[in-house]
Coordinates of C-alpha atoms in Angstrom, one line a residue:
X1 CA 14.9 -156.3 -37.4
X2 CA 18.0 -154.4 -38.5
X3 CA 16.6 -153.3 -41.7
X4 CA 14.0 -151.2 -40.3
X5 CA 16.5 -149.5 -37.6
X6 CA 18.4 -149.2 -40.6
X7 CA 15.9 -147.2 -42.6
X8 CA 14.7 -145.4 -39.7
X9 CA 18.4 -144.0 -39.3
X10 CA 18.1 -143.2 -43.0
X11 CA 15.0 -141.3 -42.5
X12 CA 16.2 -139.4 -39.7
X13 CA 19.4 -138.4 -41.7
X14 CA 17.2 -137.4 -44.6
X15 CA 15.2 -135.1 -42.2
X16 CA 18.0 -133.4 -40.7
X17 CA 19.5 -132.9 -44.4
X18 CA 16.7 -131.4 -45.1
X19 CA 16.3 -129.0 -42.4
X20 CA 19.6 -128.2 -42.4
X21 CA 18.9 -127.1 -46.3
X22 CA 15.8 -125.4 -44.9
X23 CA 17.5 -123.3 -42.4
X24 CA 20.7 -122.1 -45.1
X25 CA 18.2 -121.2 -47.4
X26 CA 16.0 -119.5 -44.6
X27 CA 18.7 -117.7 -43.3
X28 CA 20.0 -116.1 -47.1
X29 CA 16.5 -115.1 -47.3
X30 CA 15.9 -113.2 -44.1
X31 CA 17.4 -110.2 -42.2
X32 CA 20.6 -111.1 -40.1
X33 CA 20.1 -107.8 -38.5
X34 CA 17.1 -107.0 -35.8
X35 CA 15.2 -103.8 -37.7
X36 CA 15.9 -100.2 -35.9
X37 CA 13.4 -98.6 -35.8
X38 CA 13.6 -94.8 -38.2
X39 CA 12.3 -93.0 -34.9
X40 CA 15.3 -94.5 -32.8
X41 CA 18.4 -93.0 -35.2
X42 CA 20.4 -90.4 -34.0
X43 CA 19.9 -86.9 -36.1
X44 CA 23.0 -85.7 -38.5
X45 CA 25.3 -84.5 -36.3
X46 CA 28.3 -81.7 -37.7
X47 CA 31.6 -81.5 -36.3
X48 CA 32.4 -78.7 -32.9
X49 CA 29.2 -79.4 -32.1
X50 CA 28.7 -78.3 -28.1
X51 CA 27.3 -81.0 -25.5
X52 CA 23.5 -79.4 -25.5
X53 CA 23.9 -79.6 -29.6
X54 CA 24.9 -83.2 -29.0
X55 CA 22.2 -83.9 -27.1
X56 CA 19.9 -82.9 -28.9
X57 CA 20.7 -85.5 -31.8
X58 CA 19.5 -88.0 -29.8
X59 CA 15.7 -88.9 -30.6
X60 CA 12.8 -87.4 -29.0
X61 CA 9.7 -88.7 -28.6
X62 CA 8.1 -85.5 -25.8
X63 CA 8.7 -82.3 -24.9
X64 CA 9.2 -81.4 -21.4
X65 CA 10.9 -83.3 -18.4
X66 CA 10.6 -87.0 -17.6
X67 CA 10.0 -88.1 -14.0
X68 CA 12.7 -90.4 -13.4
X69 CA 14.2 -92.0 -9.7
X70 CA 17.8 -93.4 -9.5
X71 CA 17.9 -97.4 -8.7
X72 CA 21.8 -97.2 -7.5
X73 CA 21.1 -99.4 -4.0
X74 CA 20.0 -103.4 -5.4
X75 CA 17.1 -103.4 -2.7
X76 CA 15.3 -100.5 -3.6
X77 CA 15.9 -101.6 -7.4
X78 CA 14.1 -104.7 -6.3
X79 CA 11.6 -102.9 -5.1
X80 CA 10.6 -100.7 -7.7
X81 CA 10.5 -103.6 -10.0
X82 CA 7.7 -105.4 -7.8
X83 CA 5.8 -102.0 -7.1
X84 CA 5.9 -101.4 -11.4
X85 CA 4.4 -105.3 -12.0
X86 CA 1.9 -104.3 -8.8
X87 CA 1.1 -101.1 -10.7
X88 CA 0.1 -102.7 -14.3
X89 CA -3.3 -102.9 -15.5
X90 CA -3.1 -103.9 -19.0
X91 CA 0.2 -104.2 -20.6
X92 CA 4.1 -105.5 -19.8
X93 CA 6.8 -105.9 -22.1
X94 CA 9.7 -107.2 -20.5
X95 CA 13.4 -108.1 -22.1
X96 CA 16.4 -110.0 -20.0
X97 CA 19.4 -111.0 -20.8
X98 CA 19.1 -113.6 -17.9
X99 CA 16.4 -114.7 -15.5
X100 CA 17.4 -117.5 -13.5
X101 CA 15.4 -119.7 -11.5
X102 CA 16.4 -118.8 -7.9
X103 CA 13.8 -117.3 -5.5
X104 CA 13.9 -113.8 -7.3
X105 CA 13.7 -115.0 -10.7
X106 CA 10.7 -117.5 -9.7
X107 CA 9.1 -114.7 -7.3
X108 CA 9.1 -112.6 -10.9
X109 CA 7.4 -115.1 -13.0
X110 CA 4.9 -115.9 -10.1
X111 CA 4.0 -112.0 -10.6
X112 CA 3.5 -112.3 -14.0
X113 CA 1.5 -115.2 -13.7
X114 CA -0.7 -112.8 -11.1
X115 CA -1.0 -110.1 -13.4
X116 CA -2.2 -112.3 -16.2
X117 CA -4.6 -114.2 -14.6
X118 CA -5.6 -110.5 -13.3
X119 CA -6.0 -109.7 -17.4
X120 CA -3.3 -108.0 -18.4
X121 CA -0.9 -109.1 -21.4
X122 CA 2.2 -110.2 -21.1
X123 CA 4.9 -110.0 -23.6
X124 CA 8.5 -111.6 -22.6
X125 CA 11.7 -111.8 -24.5
X126 CA 14.6 -113.6 -23.1
X127 CA 17.8 -114.5 -24.5
X128 CA 18.5 -117.8 -26.1
X129 CA 21.6 -118.1 -24.0
X130 CA 21.9 -115.8 -21.4
X131 CA 18.5 -117.7 -19.5
X132 CA 18.8 -121.0 -19.3
X133 CA 15.3 -121.5 -18.2
X134 CA 14.1 -123.4 -21.7
X135 CA 17.2 -126.0 -21.4
X136 CA 16.0 -127.5 -18.4
X137 CA 12.4 -129.7 -18.0
X138 CA 11.5 -127.6 -14.7
X139 CA 12.5 -124.2 -16.6
X140 CA 10.0 -125.6 -19.3
X141 CA 7.3 -126.0 -17.1
X142 CA 7.7 -122.7 -15.8
X143 CA 7.7 -121.1 -19.2
X144 CA 4.7 -123.4 -20.4
X145 CA 2.5 -122.4 -17.4
X146 CA 2.7 -118.7 -18.4
X147 CA 2.0 -119.3 -22.2
X148 CA -0.9 -121.7 -21.3
X149 CA -2.8 -118.8 -19.5
X150 CA -3.1 -117.7 -23.0
X151 CA -2.0 -114.2 -21.7
X152 CA 1.7 -114.4 -22.1
X153 CA 3.6 -113.9 -24.7
X154 CA 7.2 -115.4 -24.1
X155 CA 9.7 -116.0 -26.9
X156 CA 13.7 -116.8 -27.0
X157 CA 15.6 -114.6 -28.9
X158 CA 18.5 -116.8 -30.8
X159 CA 18.3 -120.1 -29.2
X160 CA 21.2 -121.9 -29.2
X161 CA 21.2 -124.3 -31.9
X162 CA 20.0 -121.4 -34.3
X163 CA 23.2 -119.4 -33.1
X164 CA 25.0 -122.3 -33.8
X165 CA 24.1 -123.1 -37.2
X166 CA 23.8 -119.1 -38.1
X167 CA 27.9 -119.1 -36.8
X168 CA 28.3 -122.2 -39.2
X169 CA 27.0 -121.0 -42.1
X170 CA 27.9 -117.2 -41.9
X171 CA 31.8 -118.3 -40.8
X172 CA 31.6 -115.9 -38.1
X173 CA 32.0 -116.0 -34.5
X174 CA 30.5 -112.4 -33.7
X175 CA 27.0 -113.8 -35.4
X176 CA 27.3 -116.8 -33.4
X177 CA 27.6 -115.4 -29.9
X178 CA 25.2 -111.8 -30.9
X179 CA 22.4 -111.4 -28.1
X180 CA 19.4 -110.0 -26.9
X181 CA 21.2 -107.9 -24.2
X182 CA 18.7 -105.5 -23.7
X183 CA 16.9 -105.1 -19.3
X184 CA 13.6 -103.1 -20.0
X185 CA 10.4 -103.7 -18.3
X186 CA 7.5 -101.6 -19.4
X187 CA 4.3 -101.5 -17.8
X188 CA 1.1 -99.7 -19.9
X189 CA 3.9 -98.0 -22.4
X190 CA 4.4 -95.5 -19.5
X191 CA 6.0 -97.1 -16.4
X192 CA 9.6 -98.4 -17.1
X193 CA 13.0 -99.3 -15.3
X194 CA 15.6 -99.9 -17.6
X195 CA 19.8 -100.7 -16.4
X196 CA 22.3 -103.5 -15.9
X197 CA 20.1 -105.8 -13.9
X198 CA 19.1 -109.1 -14.8
X199 CA 16.7 -110.7 -12.8
X200 CA 18.8 -112.7 -10.7
X201 CA 20.0 -113.0 -6.4
X202 CA 23.2 -111.2 -7.4
X203 CA 21.9 -107.9 -8.8
X204 CA 19.5 -107.6 -6.2
X205 CA 21.4 -108.5 -2.9
X206 CA 23.3 -106.2 -0.6
X207 CA 26.8 -106.9 0.4
X208 CA 26.6 -109.5 2.9
X209 CA 23.5 -111.6 1.9
X210 CA 24.6 -113.7 -1.2
X211 CA 27.8 -115.2 -2.3
X212 CA 28.3 -113.1 -5.1
X213 CA 26.7 -109.4 -4.8
X214 CA 27.0 -106.7 -8.0
X215 CA 27.5 -103.0 -8.0
X216 CA 25.2 -102.3 -10.6
X217 CA 22.9 -99.1 -11.6
X218 CA 19.2 -98.4 -13.1
X219 CA 16.6 -95.9 -14.0
X220 CA 13.2 -96.0 -12.9
X221 CA 11.1 -93.5 -15.2
X222 CA 7.5 -92.6 -15.3
X223 CA 6.9 -90.9 -18.8
X224 CA 5.1 -91.3 -22.0
X225 CA 7.6 -90.5 -24.3
X226 CA 10.3 -92.1 -22.9
X227 CA 8.1 -95.6 -21.9
X228 CA 6.5 -95.5 -25.5
X229 CA 10.2 -95.4 -27.0
X230 CA 11.5 -98.3 -25.0
X231 CA 8.6 -100.3 -26.2
X232 CA 9.9 -99.2 -29.9
X233 CA 12.7 -100.8 -29.4
X234 CA 11.8 -104.0 -27.2
X235 CA 9.7 -104.5 -30.4
X236 CA 12.1 -103.8 -32.5
X237 CA 13.8 -107.2 -31.2
X238 CA 10.8 -109.3 -30.3
X239 CA 9.5 -109.3 -33.6
X240 CA 12.4 -110.2 -35.2
X241 CA 12.8 -113.3 -37.5
X242 CA 15.3 -114.4 -34.3
X243 CA 12.8 -114.3 -31.4
X244 CA 11.5 -117.4 -31.3
X245 CA 7.8 -117.9 -29.8
X246 CA 7.3 -120.4 -27.0
X247 CA 4.6 -122.4 -28.5
X248 CA 1.3 -123.1 -26.1
X249 CA 0.8 -126.5 -24.8
X250 CA -2.6 -128.5 -26.6
X251 CA -2.5 -130.6 -22.6
X252 CA -0.1 -129.0 -19.9
X253 CA 1.6 -132.2 -18.8
X254 CA 3.3 -130.3 -15.9
X255 CA 1.9 -127.4 -14.6
X256 CA 4.1 -125.6 -11.7
X257 CA 1.7 -122.8 -11.2
X258 CA 1.3 -123.7 -7.3
X259 CA 5.2 -123.2 -7.7
X260 CA 4.8 -119.9 -8.8
X261 CA 1.6 -118.4 -7.0
X262 CA 3.8 -119.7 -3.7
X263 CA 7.0 -117.9 -4.5
X264 CA 5.2 -114.6 -5.6
X265 CA 3.1 -114.6 -2.5
X266 CA 6.2 -115.0 -0.4
X267 CA 8.3 -112.2 -1.9
X268 CA 5.1 -110.0 -1.7
X269 CA 4.8 -110.6 2.0
X270 CA 8.4 -110.3 2.6
X271 CA 8.7 -106.8 0.7
X272 CA 5.5 -105.7 2.3
X273 CA 5.2 -107.0 5.7
X274 CA 8.7 -108.4 6.3
X275 CA 6.9 -111.3 7.7
X276 CA 4.3 -114.4 6.8
X277 CA 1.0 -114.7 7.8
X278 CA -0.3 -117.8 9.6
X279 CA -2.4 -119.3 6.1
X280 CA 0.8 -118.0 3.9
X281 CA 3.0 -119.8 6.8
X282 CA 1.0 -123.2 6.4
X283 CA 1.5 -123.1 2.7
X284 CA 4.8 -122.4 2.8
X285 CA 5.4 -126.1 5.4
X286 CA 2.9 -128.1 2.9
X287 CA 4.8 -127.2 -0.1
X288 CA 8.0 -129.1 -0.7
X289 CA 10.1 -126.4 -1.5
X290 CA 8.7 -123.5 0.5
X291 CA 10.9 -124.1 3.4
X292 CA 14.2 -123.9 1.4
X293 CA 12.3 -120.3 0.0
X294 CA 11.9 -119.0 3.1
X295 CA 15.6 -119.4 4.3
X296 CA 16.5 -118.5 1.3
X297 CA 14.1 -115.1 1.5
X298 CA 15.1 -114.5 5.6
X299 CA 18.6 -113.7 4.6
X300 CA 17.8 -110.6 2.5
X301 CA 16.9 -108.4 5.1
X302 CA 17.7 -105.1 3.1
X303 CA 14.5 -106.3 1.4
X304 CA 12.4 -107.1 4.7
X305 CA 9.4 -104.6 4.4
X306 CA 11.7 -102.8 1.9
X307 CA 7.8 -101.3 0.4
X308 CA 6.7 -100.5 3.6
X309 CA 7.5 -96.4 3.8
X310 CA 7.6 -96.2 -0.3
X311 CA 10.6 -96.0 -1.8
X312 CA 10.8 -92.2 -2.1
X313 CA 10.2 -89.1 -5.0
X314 CA 10.3 -89.3 -8.4
X315 CA 13.2 -86.4 -9.5
X316 CA 12.4 -84.8 -13.3
X317 CA 15.1 -84.3 -16.4
X318 CA 15.1 -84.1 -20.1
X319 CA 15.5 -88.1 -21.5
X320 CA 16.3 -89.3 -24.4
X321 CA 16.5 -93.0 -25.2
X322 CA 19.0 -94.4 -27.2
X323 CA 18.7 -98.1 -28.8
X324 CA 21.4 -100.0 -30.8
X325 CA 19.8 -103.9 -32.1
X326 CA 21.0 -106.9 -32.8
X327 CA 23.8 -106.6 -35.7
X328 CA 24.6 -109.3 -37.8
X329 CA 25.6 -108.5 -40.5
X330 CA 25.3 -104.3 -40.3
X331 CA 27.0 -102.0 -37.9
X332 CA 24.5 -99.5 -37.3
X333 CA 24.8 -98.8 -33.5
X334 CA 23.3 -95.2 -32.5
X335 CA 24.9 -95.8 -28.9
X336 CA 28.8 -96.5 -30.3
X337 CA 27.6 -93.2 -32.5
X338 CA 26.1 -90.8 -29.4
X339 CA 29.3 -91.9 -27.2
X340 CA 31.6 -90.6 -29.9
X341 CA 30.0 -87.5 -30.1
X342 CA 29.6 -86.7 -26.5
X343 CA 33.7 -87.2 -26.4
X344 CA 34.1 -85.4 -28.8
X345 CA 32.0 -82.9 -27.4
X346 CA 33.2 -82.6 -23.5
X347 CA 35.6 -79.8 -22.5
X348 CA 35.1 -80.4 -18.5
X349 CA 35.3 -83.9 -17.5
X350 CA 34.4 -87.6 -18.4
X351 CA 33.6 -89.9 -15.7
X352 CA 33.1 -93.7 -16.6
X353 CA 32.0 -96.9 -14.8
X354 CA 32.1 -99.8 -17.0
X355 CA 32.4 -103.7 -15.8
X356 CA 34.5 -104.3 -18.9
X357 CA 37.1 -102.5 -21.1
X358 CA 37.8 -103.5 -24.1
X359 CA 38.2 -101.4 -26.8
X360 CA 38.4 -101.4 -30.4
X361 CA 40.8 -98.6 -32.2
X362 CA 37.7 -96.4 -33.6
X363 CA 36.7 -96.0 -29.5
X364 CA 40.5 -95.4 -28.6
X365 CA 40.5 -92.7 -30.9
X366 CA 37.5 -91.6 -29.7
X367 CA 38.9 -91.0 -26.5
X368 CA 42.4 -89.7 -27.4
X369 CA 40.2 -86.7 -29.0
X370 CA 39.7 -85.1 -25.3
X371 CA 43.4 -84.6 -25.3
X372 CA 43.5 -81.6 -27.6
X373 CA 40.7 -80.1 -25.3
X374 CA 43.3 -81.3 -22.0
X375 CA 39.6 -83.3 -20.6
X376 CA 40.6 -85.4 -17.4
X377 CA 38.8 -88.5 -17.9
X378 CA 38.5 -90.9 -15.3
X379 CA 37.6 -94.7 -15.9
X380 CA 36.9 -97.3 -13.0
X381 CA 36.7 -100.6 -14.3
X382 CA 37.0 -104.5 -12.7
X383 CA 40.3 -106.0 -12.1
X384 CA 40.7 -109.8 -12.1
X385 CA 40.1 -109.9 -8.3
X386 CA 36.3 -108.7 -9.2
X387 CA 35.8 -109.7 -12.5
X388 CA 33.9 -112.7 -13.4
X389 CA 34.6 -113.6 -17.2
X390 CA 38.2 -114.3 -17.7
X391 CA 37.9 -113.6 -21.4
X392 CA 37.2 -109.7 -20.8
X393 CA 40.0 -109.9 -18.1
X394 CA 42.2 -111.4 -20.4
X395 CA 42.2 -108.8 -23.5
X396 CA 42.2 -106.1 -20.7
X397 CA 45.1 -107.3 -19.0
X398 CA 46.6 -107.1 -22.7
X399 CA 45.4 -103.4 -23.8
X400 CA 45.3 -101.5 -20.3
X401 CA 48.9 -99.9 -20.6
X402 CA 48.5 -99.4 -24.5
X403 CA 45.1 -97.4 -23.2
X404 CA 47.0 -95.1 -20.7
X405 CA 49.6 -94.7 -23.7
X406 CA 47.1 -93.9 -26.2
X407 CA 45.2 -91.6 -24.3
X408 CA 47.6 -88.8 -21.8
X409 CA 44.6 -87.6 -20.1
X410 CA 42.4 -91.0 -19.1
X411 CA 43.1 -92.1 -15.5
X412 CA 42.3 -96.1 -15.2
X413 CA 41.2 -97.5 -11.8
X414 CA 40.7 -101.4 -11.2
X415 CA 38.5 -102.5 -8.4
X416 CA 39.8 -105.1 -6.2
X417 CA 36.7 -106.0 -4.1
X418 CA 34.8 -109.1 -3.8
X419 CA 31.8 -106.9 -5.5
X420 CA 32.1 -107.1 -9.4
X421 CA 30.9 -103.3 -10.9
X422 CA 28.0 -104.2 -12.9
X423 CA 26.7 -100.5 -13.6
X424 CA 27.1 -98.9 -17.2
X425 CA 27.5 -95.6 -16.6
X426 CA 29.2 -92.3 -18.2
X427 CA 29.0 -88.5 -16.9
X428 CA 30.0 -85.7 -19.8
X429 CA 30.9 -82.5 -18.2
X430 CA 28.9 -82.9 -15.2
X431 CA 25.7 -82.6 -16.7
X432 CA 25.0 -85.4 -18.8
X433 CA 24.8 -89.0 -18.4
X434 CA 24.2 -92.2 -19.8
X435 CA 22.9 -95.1 -17.7
X436 CA 22.3 -98.4 -19.3
X437 CA 23.0 -101.8 -20.5
X438 CA 25.9 -101.1 -22.7
X439 CA 29.6 -102.3 -22.1
X440 CA 32.6 -101.4 -23.1
X441 CA 33.5 -105.0 -24.9
X442 CA 33.0 -105.5 -28.8
X443 CA 29.8 -107.6 -28.0
X444 CA 28.4 -104.3 -27.0
X445 CA 29.8 -102.2 -29.7
X446 CA 29.8 -104.8 -32.5
X447 CA 26.7 -107.1 -32.1
X448 CA 24.6 -107.1 -28.7
X449 CA 21.1 -104.8 -28.3
X450 CA 22.1 -102.4 -26.0
X451 CA 19.9 -99.4 -24.8
X452 CA 20.7 -96.3 -22.9
X453 CA 19.2 -93.4 -21.4
X454 CA 20.5 -89.7 -22.0
X455 CA 19.6 -87.7 -19.5
X456 CA 20.3 -83.6 -19.2
X457 CA 20.7 -82.9 -15.3
X458 CA 23.4 -81.4 -13.7
X459 CA 22.1 -82.7 -10.1
X460 CA 21.4 -86.3 -11.4
X461 CA 24.9 -86.6 -12.9
X462 CA 26.0 -85.2 -9.3
X463 CA 24.2 -88.2 -8.1
X464 CA 25.3 -90.4 -10.2
X465 CA 28.8 -89.6 -10.2
X466 CA 29.0 -89.6 -5.7
X467 CA 29.4 -93.1 -5.3
X468 CA 32.1 -94.0 -8.3
X469 CA 34.2 -90.8 -7.0
X470 CA 33.5 -92.3 -3.5
X471 CA 34.6 -95.9 -4.5
X472 CA 37.9 -94.6 -6.5
X473 CA 38.5 -92.0 -3.2
X474 CA 38.4 -95.3 -1.2
X475 CA 42.0 -96.3 -2.1
X476 CA 43.9 -99.0 -2.1
X477 CA 43.5 -102.4 -1.5
X478 CA 40.0 -101.9 -2.9
X479 CA 40.4 -99.4 -5.7
X480 CA 44.0 -99.3 -7.7
X481 CA 45.2 -96.7 -9.8
X482 CA 47.1 -98.1 -12.7
X483 CA 49.8 -96.4 -14.8
X484 CA 52.6 -96.6 -16.9
X485 CA 56.5 -95.4 -16.8
X486 CA 57.1 -92.2 -18.4
X487 CA 60.4 -90.0 -19.5
X488 CA 60.7 -86.5 -18.3
X489 CA 58.9 -85.2 -21.5
X490 CA 56.3 -87.5 -20.3
X491 CA 56.6 -90.1 -23.3
X492 CA 55.7 -93.3 -22.2
X493 CA 58.5 -95.9 -21.9
X494 CA 58.7 -98.9 -24.3
X495 CA 60.0 -102.2 -23.8
X496 CA 61.8 -104.5 -26.3
X497 CA 59.1 -105.5 -27.4
X498 CA 57.1 -101.7 -28.1
X499 CA 55.0 -102.4 -25.0
X500 CA 54.5 -99.6 -22.5
X501 CA 56.1 -100.5 -19.3
X502 CA 53.8 -101.0 -16.3
X503 CA 54.7 -98.7 -13.4
X504 CA 51.8 -100.3 -11.3
X505 CA 49.3 -102.7 -12.5
X506 CA 46.0 -105.6 -12.2
X507 CA 49.3 -108.3 -11.9
X508 CA 51.1 -106.2 -9.0
X509 CA 48.4 -106.6 -6.9
X510 CA 46.5 -110.1 -8.2
X511 CA 48.2 -113.2 -7.7
X512 CA 47.4 -114.6 -11.3
X513 CA 48.5 -118.4 -10.3
X514 CA 45.2 -118.1 -8.4
X515 CA 43.2 -117.9 -11.7
X516 CA 44.4 -121.0 -14.0
X517 CA 41.9 -120.3 -16.7
X518 CA 42.8 -116.8 -17.1
X519 CA 46.9 -117.3 -17.4
X520 CA 46.5 -119.8 -20.2
X521 CA 44.2 -117.8 -22.2
X522 CA 46.3 -115.0 -21.5
X523 CA 49.0 -117.0 -22.8
X524 CA 47.2 -118.3 -25.6
X525 CA 46.6 -114.6 -26.9
X526 CA 50.6 -114.2 -26.6
X527 CA 51.1 -117.0 -29.3
X528 CA 48.8 -115.3 -31.6
X529 CA 49.8 -113.6 -34.5
X530 CA 49.1 -110.0 -34.8
X531 CA 50.7 -106.1 -33.3
X532 CA 47.6 -104.5 -32.3
X533 CA 46.2 -104.9 -28.8
X534 CA 42.9 -104.1 -29.2
X535 CA 40.4 -106.4 -30.1

């Protein structure tokens, strides 16, 4: 018996070694990057271009104006997604970094099941790190139920084991963490929604309806050119060697069809009627999770009957799509390049709202270009009070004062409310706006796939900027303006270690002892070698 166990262990070890060798060979024989379609490349740039000329270097898929609707309100953002899914007749292409198993995620999957059973072909790409469905038995069952329809293809981008092996083999942390960060929903290659929102409660609840509520932003577009461009961006990740297809089961051992259909029916009734019919209420009462889901749904009064009166008219503007695929070995990044071009071309103002501010030296240099033209730059981001990521905040706390010293035209604001900013927005000269998934962080700038819309419209820019300006104007204690001390010639005052001296910073309105993990990480960063504060 012992000998049999020993032989069995040896066989397992041999299989493991062979598998690892095969993986290493495969790793070195496939592209390390998702391939950027040549149609998504930027046109050549010449120094000195004005803002309009820079916009013309962005990929154009169709002449004319695009119908679009701003999704600044969380409830509207969810209702628009529901309406888009409902209107799909042939194809749905969907990619998200996070899709949770809460009532929003289950209702969303239920809607996909409903569309598949109506004959719609559905392709879904979820990030292997951000979305945890495949890591839990029930989550696997939800995926299996969809895949087993034969009309839903689900792929996981870089499952955890694969990215861990990639990181070990390459010796690179960036290779390990590089993710599919696009949030794209496209129906019939025409109607599409992109922006910062994932599929989870915190992205669609109104303030007070959930423990965590995010301030976010998206755009709903109805246009064949933009729709086709977003499908190309989707397929660059979807057909990547790093996207692993979820296989169809020969025998569906544990179907979650009943769960998904009920979650769909409940959400649909809540959005359309704001109440449940007698027959649906009976189904809810008979289902083991029905009462809990009903209690959850009834918390979201902002969604109640939201589809009754329509979602409002579309606006019209010129729109271009910017796409950066996942980068594991190269640095091709059209979105970062586009941002640098826009900063160089701005002459009146720059307004930025972003959840994370951890900048590389190249980006700081691009911001510093605004100084020569005396362009004011206003940047609103999270403070340690509102931020959920201790890593981004640790680097921000280390960098913010250096950033103000390097860019004298920059005014930096910290959100100190309970709602975390998750919107990714930039407005240049009050006429050109960028909206999408791109964070001002090393991950977005260096490794992750991202997608942004560039919108040329003074009216749209004004409406996008309005809530940001309103939040800034609310002042303390909701929003703090950070500053450093300067001498009589407006030069930054430095301490004995060469660091700018804070006048008012995040730690002046935040008790660091309330977040021990953040405090420990800051201590670790202080012990790291190197003088540069830029990550």
